[in-house]
């Protein structure tokens, strides 16, 4: 009897040990070394990663996804240069991808972990900012322009000049984004968004300082102001203007006749990312047609995955907010890295904000 109970006690102990060992292996497999569920930290623009995309990935991969947001590419850069190390996924725009590559802040992507890379249209690959897409995959594309409430703003604007019209004092917002907002003033003055002429940047700065008493707020999440009815007009990105129309159908979007910016926002992995492989799996997940369609459905920006269109509602497939006419397209410029000249843009922006 005594012998038997010793034997069964040892058997139980051995079984328990095996089970414990199994749990540890499982924890190591799905979690970090401290046994916690892995957490994918995403640093992106507001309104860019929906709850269903996040939850879909969490469920399938048994991890958690945390989303933090920034208002401009320069905010993202400042954070990374200040040594932020926790981010696994970031979504810089085109010109900022080239700056981050130059600063050695991005990790190279392993294409074998991202087989859905093949779903991307060649139209969005091999761009000037990362010619072989070694560090970036395109997430969405769009433009900057003016969103306005057609029930209030009359006549319909067609020029950046409307944002200097005293009639709209305190009723409009400007993007809290130095390249875009200086860009709007540069375009109004007939200059390039990428000028490296200090006199032109100074003229744009003075124009924005003169405008400042009219501006209700500098805000990159302009759709929030439009939806709340806090402004009747906003310097805004196309998808955000589009999103605002869901609540306020009288909102329209125009790309001013002087021209504006177009962009591709990309998905990248910082060199310092703690969960690089998981981040690549996330990128691969985003490139599934059905998931990619959810990005457009939520953000109202264009998809770079043609097969995603099959999963899009009809009205989102070729909408004019997403696809400007050929004539408008020709008036658009890509923002580019002005190299050392950036300090002129930085200083001009600081002076405008300090006024
Ligand atoms: N709410 C999403 C905003 C995305 C903006 N993209 C920024 C482009 C900057 N040139």
Short mmCIF file of C-alpha atoms and ligand atoms in Angstrom, two decimals:
data_model
loop_
_atom_site.label_atom_id
_atom_site.label_comp_id
_atom_site.label_asym_id
_atom_site.label_seq_id
_atom_site.Cartn_x
_atom_site.Cartn_y
_atom_site.Cartn_z
CA UNK A 1 0.00 0.00 0.00
CA UNK A 2 2.73 2.32 1.09
CA UNK A 3 4.84 1.31 -1.91
CA UNK A 4 1.86 1.93 -4.24
CA UNK A 5 1.20 5.43 -2.92
CA UNK A 6 4.87 6.36 -3.27
CA UNK A 7 4.77 5.11 -6.86
CA UNK A 8 1.57 7.04 -7.67
CA UNK A 9 2.97 10.15 -5.95
CA UNK A 10 6.12 9.97 -8.13
CA UNK A 11 4.04 9.42 -11.25
CA UNK A 12 1.92 12.48 -10.45
CA UNK A 13 5.02 14.54 -9.79
CA UNK A 14 6.58 13.50 -13.09
CA UNK A 15 3.34 14.28 -14.96
CA UNK A 16 3.09 17.68 -13.30
CA UNK A 17 6.69 18.44 -14.21
CA UNK A 18 6.02 17.52 -17.84
CA UNK A 19 2.95 19.74 -17.86
CA UNK A 20 4.88 22.63 -16.33
CA UNK A 21 7.65 22.17 -18.88
CA UNK A 22 5.00 22.18 -21.64
CA UNK A 23 3.50 25.41 -20.35
CA UNK A 24 6.90 27.08 -20.24
CA UNK A 25 7.59 26.01 -23.82
CA UNK A 26 4.20 27.31 -24.89
CA UNK A 27 4.78 30.62 -23.11
CA UNK A 28 8.17 30.98 -24.78
CA UNK A 29 6.57 30.18 -28.10
CA UNK A 30 3.73 32.71 -27.90
CA UNK A 31 5.12 35.21 -25.45
CA UNK A 32 8.11 37.30 -24.53
CA UNK A 33 10.86 35.81 -22.37
CA UNK A 34 8.99 36.93 -19.23
CA UNK A 35 6.10 34.69 -20.28
CA UNK A 36 3.80 37.65 -21.09
CA UNK A 37 1.70 37.73 -24.27
CA UNK A 38 3.73 39.48 -26.97
CA UNK A 39 2.63 43.05 -27.58
CA UNK A 40 2.96 44.65 -30.99
CA UNK A 41 3.42 48.40 -30.58
CA UNK A 42 2.14 50.41 -33.51
CA UNK A 43 2.97 54.12 -33.84
CA UNK A 44 0.89 55.73 -36.57
CA UNK A 45 -1.46 58.51 -37.69
CA UNK A 46 -4.81 58.93 -35.92
CA UNK A 47 -7.62 57.00 -37.59
CA UNK A 48 -5.26 54.68 -39.42
CA UNK A 49 -5.64 51.27 -37.73
CA UNK A 50 -9.21 50.19 -37.00
CA UNK A 51 -10.39 48.06 -34.08
CA UNK A 52 -11.33 45.16 -36.38
CA UNK A 53 -7.87 45.06 -37.98
CA UNK A 54 -6.22 45.15 -34.58
CA UNK A 55 -8.52 42.52 -33.08
CA UNK A 56 -8.29 40.24 -36.13
CA UNK A 57 -4.52 40.11 -35.76
CA UNK A 58 -4.68 39.73 -31.97
CA UNK A 59 -7.03 36.75 -32.22
CA UNK A 60 -5.18 34.95 -35.00
CA UNK A 61 -1.68 35.46 -33.59
CA UNK A 62 -2.49 35.30 -29.86
CA UNK A 63 -0.83 38.66 -29.17
CA UNK A 64 -1.97 42.12 -28.20
CA UNK A 65 -1.68 45.20 -30.39
CA UNK A 66 -1.24 48.65 -28.92
CA UNK A 67 -1.72 51.74 -31.10
CA UNK A 68 -0.21 55.13 -30.34
CA UNK A 69 -0.52 58.14 -32.68
CA UNK A 70 1.42 61.16 -33.98
CA UNK A 71 0.32 64.29 -35.83
CA UNK A 72 3.17 64.73 -38.30
CA UNK A 73 6.17 63.01 -39.81
CA UNK A 74 8.42 65.39 -37.93
CA UNK A 75 6.84 64.33 -34.61
CA UNK A 76 7.59 60.71 -35.50
CA UNK A 77 11.18 61.55 -36.42
CA UNK A 78 11.71 63.56 -33.21
CA UNK A 79 10.44 60.65 -31.13
CA UNK A 80 12.74 58.15 -32.84
CA UNK A 81 15.74 60.48 -32.65
CA UNK A 82 15.04 61.01 -28.95
CA UNK A 83 15.60 57.25 -28.52
CA UNK A 84 12.07 55.81 -28.40
CA UNK A 85 12.72 52.08 -28.70
CA UNK A 86 9.40 50.35 -28.02
CA UNK A 87 7.77 50.69 -31.43
CA UNK A 88 7.47 47.68 -33.75
CA UNK A 89 5.54 49.31 -36.58
CA UNK A 90 5.61 52.91 -37.80
CA UNK A 91 3.85 54.55 -40.78
CA UNK A 92 5.96 57.40 -42.13
CA UNK A 93 5.09 59.15 -45.38
CA UNK A 94 7.27 58.84 -48.50
CA UNK A 95 9.82 61.64 -47.86
CA UNK A 96 10.11 60.65 -44.21
CA UNK A 97 10.93 57.07 -45.23
CA UNK A 98 13.97 58.41 -47.10
CA UNK A 99 14.99 60.51 -44.09
CA UNK A 100 14.65 57.53 -41.72
CA UNK A 101 16.70 55.34 -44.07
CA UNK A 102 19.41 58.01 -44.19
CA UNK A 103 19.38 58.24 -40.38
CA UNK A 104 19.78 54.46 -40.19
CA UNK A 105 16.60 54.16 -38.15
CA UNK A 106 14.81 51.47 -40.20
CA UNK A 107 15.17 47.69 -40.26
CA UNK A 108 15.40 45.88 -43.58
CA UNK A 109 12.31 43.79 -44.29
CA UNK A 110 12.58 40.03 -44.85
CA UNK A 111 10.45 39.32 -47.89
CA UNK A 112 10.11 35.61 -47.04
CA UNK A 113 8.07 36.57 -43.96
CA UNK A 114 5.98 38.89 -46.16
CA UNK A 115 4.80 36.67 -49.07
CA UNK A 116 1.77 38.96 -49.56
CA UNK A 117 4.19 41.60 -50.82
CA UNK A 118 3.27 40.18 -54.24
CA UNK A 119 -0.27 41.57 -53.80
CA UNK A 120 0.95 45.17 -54.07
CA UNK A 121 0.43 46.97 -57.37
CA UNK A 122 3.75 47.86 -59.07
CA UNK A 123 2.35 51.40 -59.35
CA UNK A 124 3.18 51.86 -55.67
CA UNK A 125 6.56 50.16 -55.62
CA UNK A 126 10.08 51.36 -56.43
CA UNK A 127 9.31 54.97 -55.58
CA UNK A 128 12.01 57.60 -55.08
CA UNK A 129 12.01 57.25 -51.29
CA UNK A 130 12.89 53.53 -51.18
CA UNK A 131 13.65 52.41 -54.73
CA UNK A 132 13.78 48.67 -53.97
CA UNK A 133 11.30 48.67 -51.11
CA UNK A 134 13.92 47.24 -48.84
CA UNK A 135 12.51 49.14 -45.84
CA UNK A 136 8.91 49.97 -46.63
CA UNK A 137 5.65 48.69 -48.02
CA UNK A 138 2.93 51.11 -49.08
CA UNK A 139 -0.06 51.37 -46.72
CA UNK A 140 -2.33 53.98 -48.33
CA UNK A 141 -2.15 56.97 -50.64
CA UNK A 142 -3.88 60.35 -50.67
CA UNK A 143 -3.63 64.08 -51.15
CA UNK A 144 -3.85 67.29 -49.13
CA UNK A 145 -6.50 69.88 -49.91
CA UNK A 146 -9.39 71.84 -48.40
CA UNK A 147 -12.46 70.22 -46.87
CA UNK A 148 -15.41 72.59 -46.55
CA UNK A 149 -19.04 72.49 -45.57
CA UNK A 150 -20.89 73.32 -48.77
CA UNK A 151 -23.94 74.37 -46.73
CA UNK A 152 -21.95 77.27 -45.31
CA UNK A 153 -18.93 78.03 -47.49
CA UNK A 154 -19.99 79.84 -50.63
CA UNK A 155 -18.90 80.16 -53.36
CA UNK A 156 -17.13 76.78 -53.37
CA UNK A 157 -13.42 77.47 -52.93
CA UNK A 158 -10.93 76.62 -55.65
CA UNK A 159 -7.82 78.34 -54.29
CA UNK A 160 -5.66 78.21 -51.18
CA UNK A 161 -6.50 81.94 -50.93
CA UNK A 162 -9.80 81.10 -49.21
CA UNK A 163 -7.75 80.21 -46.12
CA UNK A 164 -6.68 83.86 -45.96
CA UNK A 165 -10.23 85.22 -46.32
CA UNK A 166 -11.17 87.27 -43.23
CA UNK A 167 -14.78 86.19 -43.70
CA UNK A 168 -13.79 82.77 -42.29
CA UNK A 169 -11.90 84.09 -39.26
CA UNK A 170 -11.92 81.44 -36.50
CA UNK A 171 -13.89 79.05 -38.66
CA UNK A 172 -11.13 76.97 -40.19
CA UNK A 173 -8.14 74.89 -39.20
CA UNK A 174 -4.70 74.27 -40.72
CA UNK A 175 -2.76 71.00 -40.55
CA UNK A 176 -0.34 70.84 -37.64
CA UNK A 177 2.33 69.69 -40.06
CA UNK A 178 5.23 71.88 -41.07
CA UNK A 179 5.85 70.59 -44.59
CA UNK A 180 2.14 70.49 -45.50
CA UNK A 181 1.25 73.88 -44.05
CA UNK A 182 4.31 75.69 -45.36
CA UNK A 183 3.57 73.76 -48.56
CA UNK A 184 0.05 75.27 -48.83
CA UNK A 185 1.52 78.78 -48.51
CA UNK A 186 4.32 77.98 -50.97
CA UNK A 187 1.79 76.73 -53.52
CA UNK A 188 -0.38 79.84 -53.07
CA UNK A 189 2.72 81.92 -53.81
CA UNK A 190 3.43 79.84 -56.92
CA UNK A 191 6.46 77.98 -55.54
CA UNK A 192 7.37 74.32 -55.24
CA UNK A 193 6.59 72.35 -52.08
CA UNK A 194 10.24 71.35 -52.11
CA UNK A 195 11.84 74.72 -52.64
CA UNK A 196 15.37 75.14 -51.38
CA UNK A 197 15.27 78.90 -51.86
CA UNK A 198 15.42 80.51 -48.41
CA UNK A 199 13.62 83.63 -49.67
CA UNK A 200 10.64 81.56 -50.80
CA UNK A 201 10.43 79.75 -47.46
CA UNK A 202 10.60 83.14 -45.71
CA UNK A 203 7.77 84.47 -47.89
CA UNK A 204 5.65 81.38 -47.05
CA UNK A 205 6.42 81.85 -43.37
CA UNK A 206 5.31 85.49 -43.50
CA UNK A 207 2.15 84.51 -45.30
CA UNK A 208 1.32 82.00 -42.54
CA UNK A 209 2.13 84.50 -39.79
CA UNK A 210 -0.28 86.95 -41.42
CA UNK A 211 -2.89 84.17 -41.57
CA UNK A 212 -2.47 83.08 -37.94
CA UNK A 213 -5.04 85.48 -36.36
CA UNK A 214 -7.68 83.90 -38.63
CA UNK A 215 -6.85 80.27 -37.81
CA UNK A 216 -9.04 78.53 -35.24
CA UNK A 217 -6.58 75.69 -34.66
CA UNK A 218 -3.58 73.85 -36.11
CA UNK A 219 -4.73 70.25 -36.08
CA UNK A 220 -3.80 67.22 -38.15
CA UNK A 221 -6.93 65.28 -37.12
CA UNK A 222 -9.06 67.84 -38.97
CA UNK A 223 -11.98 65.43 -39.41
CA UNK A 224 -12.69 65.69 -35.68
CA UNK A 225 -13.21 69.47 -35.98
CA UNK A 226 -15.33 69.11 -39.12
CA UNK A 227 -17.51 66.40 -37.59
CA UNK A 228 -18.01 68.35 -34.37
CA UNK A 229 -18.93 71.45 -36.40
CA UNK A 230 -16.08 73.40 -34.75
CA UNK A 231 -14.90 74.55 -38.19
CA UNK A 232 -16.57 74.93 -41.58
CA UNK A 233 -13.35 74.54 -43.49
CA UNK A 234 -10.11 72.66 -42.92
CA UNK A 235 -6.73 72.18 -44.52
CA UNK A 236 -7.07 68.43 -44.56
CA UNK A 237 -5.96 65.09 -46.01
CA UNK A 238 -8.32 63.48 -48.50
CA UNK A 239 -9.32 60.40 -46.49
CA UNK A 240 -10.01 62.44 -43.38
CA UNK A 241 -12.25 64.78 -45.40
CA UNK A 242 -13.99 61.71 -46.80
CA UNK A 243 -14.53 60.30 -43.31
CA UNK A 244 -16.10 63.58 -42.20
CA UNK A 245 -18.74 63.28 -44.96
CA UNK A 246 -20.16 60.20 -43.24
CA UNK A 247 -21.40 62.39 -40.40
CA UNK A 248 -21.78 65.61 -42.40
CA UNK A 249 -22.79 64.78 -45.96
CA UNK A 250 -22.53 68.47 -46.99
CA UNK A 251 -18.72 68.34 -46.66
CA UNK A 252 -16.82 68.60 -49.93
CA UNK A 253 -13.11 68.33 -50.71
CA UNK A 254 -11.13 70.36 -53.22
CA UNK A 255 -7.53 70.34 -54.35
CA UNK A 256 -6.74 74.01 -54.96
CA UNK A 257 -5.95 75.10 -58.49
CA UNK A 258 -2.41 76.17 -57.48
CA UNK A 259 -1.64 72.49 -56.77
CA UNK A 260 -0.95 70.53 -53.60
CA UNK A 261 0.81 67.47 -52.20
CA UNK A 262 0.22 63.79 -52.82
CA UNK A 263 1.57 61.10 -50.58
CA UNK A 264 2.06 57.42 -49.94
CA UNK A 265 2.11 56.48 -46.28
CA UNK A 266 4.28 53.41 -45.77
CA UNK A 267 4.61 50.68 -43.17
CA UNK A 268 8.12 50.27 -41.74
CA UNK A 269 9.85 48.58 -38.84
CA UNK A 270 12.23 50.68 -36.74
CA UNK A 271 15.71 49.25 -36.31
CA UNK A 272 15.09 49.27 -32.55
CA UNK A 273 11.81 47.29 -32.76
CA UNK A 274 11.59 44.65 -30.01
CA UNK A 275 9.34 42.28 -32.06
CA UNK A 276 10.62 42.39 -35.63
CA UNK A 277 9.30 39.04 -36.78
CA UNK A 278 5.85 39.71 -35.37
CA UNK A 279 5.95 43.12 -37.06
CA UNK A 280 6.66 41.42 -40.41
CA UNK A 281 3.75 39.06 -39.79
CA UNK A 282 1.57 42.09 -39.16
CA UNK A 283 2.69 43.68 -42.44
CA UNK A 284 1.92 40.43 -44.23
CA UNK A 285 -1.53 40.37 -42.60
CA UNK A 286 -2.21 43.97 -43.73
CA UNK A 287 -1.44 42.94 -47.30
CA UNK A 288 -4.13 40.24 -47.42
CA UNK A 289 -6.75 41.57 -49.86
CA UNK A 290 -9.65 41.20 -47.43
CA UNK A 291 -7.73 42.90 -44.60
CA UNK A 292 -6.41 45.61 -46.92
CA UNK A 293 -9.98 46.37 -48.00
CA UNK A 294 -10.81 47.00 -44.35
CA UNK A 295 -8.04 49.63 -44.27
CA UNK A 296 -9.69 51.58 -47.11
CA UNK A 297 -13.17 51.06 -45.70
CA UNK A 298 -12.03 52.53 -42.40
CA UNK A 299 -9.49 55.19 -43.40
CA UNK A 300 -11.07 56.21 -46.74
CA UNK A 301 -7.60 56.36 -48.28
CA UNK A 302 -6.63 54.46 -51.43
CA UNK A 303 -5.58 50.82 -51.44
CA UNK A 304 -2.25 49.71 -52.97
CA UNK A 305 -3.54 46.12 -53.26
CA UNK A 306 -5.67 45.84 -56.42
CA UNK A 307 -7.36 42.57 -55.36
CA UNK A 308 -8.61 44.35 -52.22
CA UNK A 309 -11.08 46.20 -54.44
CA UNK A 310 -13.13 42.99 -54.74
CA UNK A 311 -13.89 43.33 -51.03
CA UNK A 312 -14.71 47.05 -51.18
CA UNK A 313 -18.21 48.46 -51.36
CA UNK A 314 -18.94 49.86 -54.82
CA UNK A 315 -18.75 53.55 -53.78
CA UNK A 316 -15.19 53.15 -52.46
CA UNK A 317 -13.72 51.53 -55.55
CA UNK A 318 -13.27 54.64 -57.70
CA UNK A 319 -14.35 57.53 -55.47
CA UNK A 320 -13.23 61.04 -56.52
CA UNK A 321 -11.90 61.81 -53.01
CA UNK A 322 -9.47 58.93 -53.55
CA UNK A 323 -8.81 59.17 -57.29
CA UNK A 324 -8.37 62.75 -58.53
CA UNK A 325 -8.79 63.51 -62.23
CA UNK A 326 -5.75 63.36 -64.50
CA UNK A 327 -5.66 67.16 -64.63
CA UNK A 328 -5.62 67.47 -60.83
CA UNK A 329 -3.02 64.70 -60.54
CA UNK A 330 -0.71 66.72 -62.77
CA UNK A 331 -0.86 69.64 -60.34
CA UNK A 332 0.36 67.52 -57.41
CA UNK A 333 3.89 67.22 -56.03
CA UNK A 334 5.47 64.67 -53.73
CA UNK A 335 7.11 66.10 -50.65
CA UNK A 336 10.83 65.32 -50.73
CA UNK A 337 13.68 65.40 -48.25
CA UNK A 338 15.38 68.80 -48.68
CA UNK A 339 18.51 67.54 -46.87
CA UNK A 340 20.37 70.19 -44.86
CA UNK A 341 17.93 72.81 -46.07
CA UNK A 342 15.37 71.22 -43.67
CA UNK A 343 16.63 73.61 -41.01
CA UNK A 344 14.98 76.49 -42.91
CA UNK A 345 11.64 74.68 -42.81
CA UNK A 346 12.13 73.84 -39.12
CA UNK A 347 12.97 77.40 -38.19
CA UNK A 348 10.13 78.90 -40.22
CA UNK A 349 7.65 76.52 -38.56
CA UNK A 350 8.97 77.26 -35.06
CA UNK A 351 8.58 80.99 -35.71
CA UNK A 352 5.00 80.57 -36.97
CA UNK A 353 4.02 78.45 -33.97
CA UNK A 354 5.70 80.85 -31.53
CA UNK A 355 3.78 83.94 -32.80
N1 LIG B 1 -5.69 60.30 -40.48
C1 LIG B 1 -4.69 59.79 -41.35
C2 LIG B 1 -3.79 60.86 -41.86
C3 LIG B 1 -2.78 60.35 -42.82
C4 LIG B 1 -1.93 61.43 -43.27
N2 LIG B 1 -0.87 61.13 -44.08
C5 LIG B 1 0.06 62.16 -44.01
C6 LIG B 1 0.71 62.59 -45.24
C7 LIG B 1 1.69 63.69 -44.95
N3 LIG B 1 2.37 64.17 -46.09
#
